[in-house]
Coordinates of C-alpha atoms in Angstrom, one line a residue:
Y1 CA 17.5 -3.3 -18.9
D2 CA 16.7 -7.0 -18.6
A3 CA 19.5 -7.9 -16.1
Y4 CA 17.3 -6.3 -13.4
N5 CA 14.0 -7.7 -14.7
T6 CA 13.3 -10.6 -12.3
Y7 CA 10.4 -11.7 -14.6
V8 CA 12.9 -12.3 -17.4
C9 CA 16.1 -13.4 -15.6
S10 CA 16.4 -16.3 -13.3
G11 CA 18.2 -15.9 -10.0
L12 CA 19.1 -12.6 -8.4
P13 CA 19.6 -9.3 -10.3
V14 CA 23.2 -8.3 -11.3
A15 CA 23.3 -5.7 -8.4
P16 CA 21.2 -4.5 -5.5
I17 CA 17.8 -3.2 -6.4
C18 CA 17.0 -1.3 -3.2
N19 CA 18.7 0.2 -0.2
P20 CA 16.5 0.1 2.9
G21 CA 16.7 3.0 5.3
I22 CA 17.9 2.7 8.9
D23 CA 14.3 2.8 10.2
A24 CA 13.5 -0.3 8.0
I25 CA 16.6 -2.1 9.1
E26 CA 15.9 -1.4 12.8
A27 CA 12.3 -2.4 12.5
A28 CA 13.4 -5.8 11.0
L29 CA 16.0 -6.3 13.7
Y30 CA 13.8 -5.1 16.6
P31 CA 10.1 -5.6 15.7
A32 CA 7.5 -3.9 17.8
N33 CA 5.8 -6.1 20.4
H34 CA 2.0 -6.5 19.9
D35 CA -0.6 -8.5 21.8
V36 CA -1.5 -10.2 18.5
D37 CA 0.8 -11.5 15.8
Y38 CA -0.2 -9.8 12.5
F39 CA 0.3 -11.8 9.4
Y40 CA -1.5 -9.5 6.9
F41 CA -1.7 -5.9 6.1
V42 CA -3.3 -3.6 3.5
T43 CA -3.3 0.2 3.0
D44 CA -5.8 2.5 1.6
D45 CA -5.4 5.6 -0.6
E46 CA -5.5 7.8 2.4
G47 CA -2.4 6.1 3.9
K48 CA -4.3 4.1 6.7
Y49 CA -2.9 0.7 7.5
Y50 CA -5.2 -2.3 8.3
Y51 CA -3.6 -5.2 10.1
A52 CA -5.1 -8.7 10.5
A53 CA -4.1 -11.9 12.2
T54 CA -6.5 -14.1 10.1
L55 CA -7.3 -14.3 6.4
A56 CA -11.0 -13.6 7.2
E57 CA -10.0 -10.3 9.0
H58 CA -7.7 -9.5 6.1
N59 CA -10.4 -10.0 3.6
Y60 CA -12.7 -7.7 5.6
N61 CA -9.9 -5.1 5.7
I62 CA -9.5 -5.3 2.0
A63 CA -13.2 -4.6 1.6
M64 CA -12.8 -1.6 4.0
A65 CA -9.8 -0.3 2.1
D66 CA -11.6 -0.7 -1.2
Q67 CA -14.5 1.4 0.0
V68 CA -12.1 4.2 1.0
N69 CA -10.3 3.9 -2.3
A70 CA -13.5 4.1 -4.2
R71 CA -14.5 7.3 -2.3
V72 CA -11.1 8.9 -2.8
E73 CA -11.3 8.1 -6.6
K74 CA -14.8 9.5 -6.8
E75 CA -13.7 12.7 -5.0
K76 CA -10.7 13.1 -7.4
E77 CA -13.0 12.7 -10.4
E78 CA -15.5 15.2 -9.1
A79 CA -12.7 17.7 -8.4
A80 CA -11.3 17.2 -11.9
K81 CA -14.8 17.8 -13.4
A82 CA -15.3 20.9 -11.3
E83 CA -11.9 22.2 -12.3
A84 CA -12.6 21.6 -16.0
A85 CA -16.0 23.3 -15.7
A86 CA -14.4 26.3 -14.0
S87 CA -11.7 26.4 -16.6
S88 CA -14.2 26.4 -19.5
T89 CA -16.3 29.0 -17.8
A90 CA -13.3 31.3 -17.4
Q91 CA -12.5 31.2 -21.1

């Protein structure tokens, strides 16, 4: 439905597109105090968050997350191959 497609329509959608939970609202109203102001974050496929105060740190974190993601993807592929091999052997 194009009325919600912000790539097609200009301005705001016809109605709300999300409903944040109370935890998200409270986090926005009362952000946690940190010794460093973080401006960037990235997550990996294992759910780890990497925070950075500078673009250089962020780029490093992206590289770290990419390494984790590549390992996770390789493990998934190997598990799928092993499952396929076990399935064909059982038949």
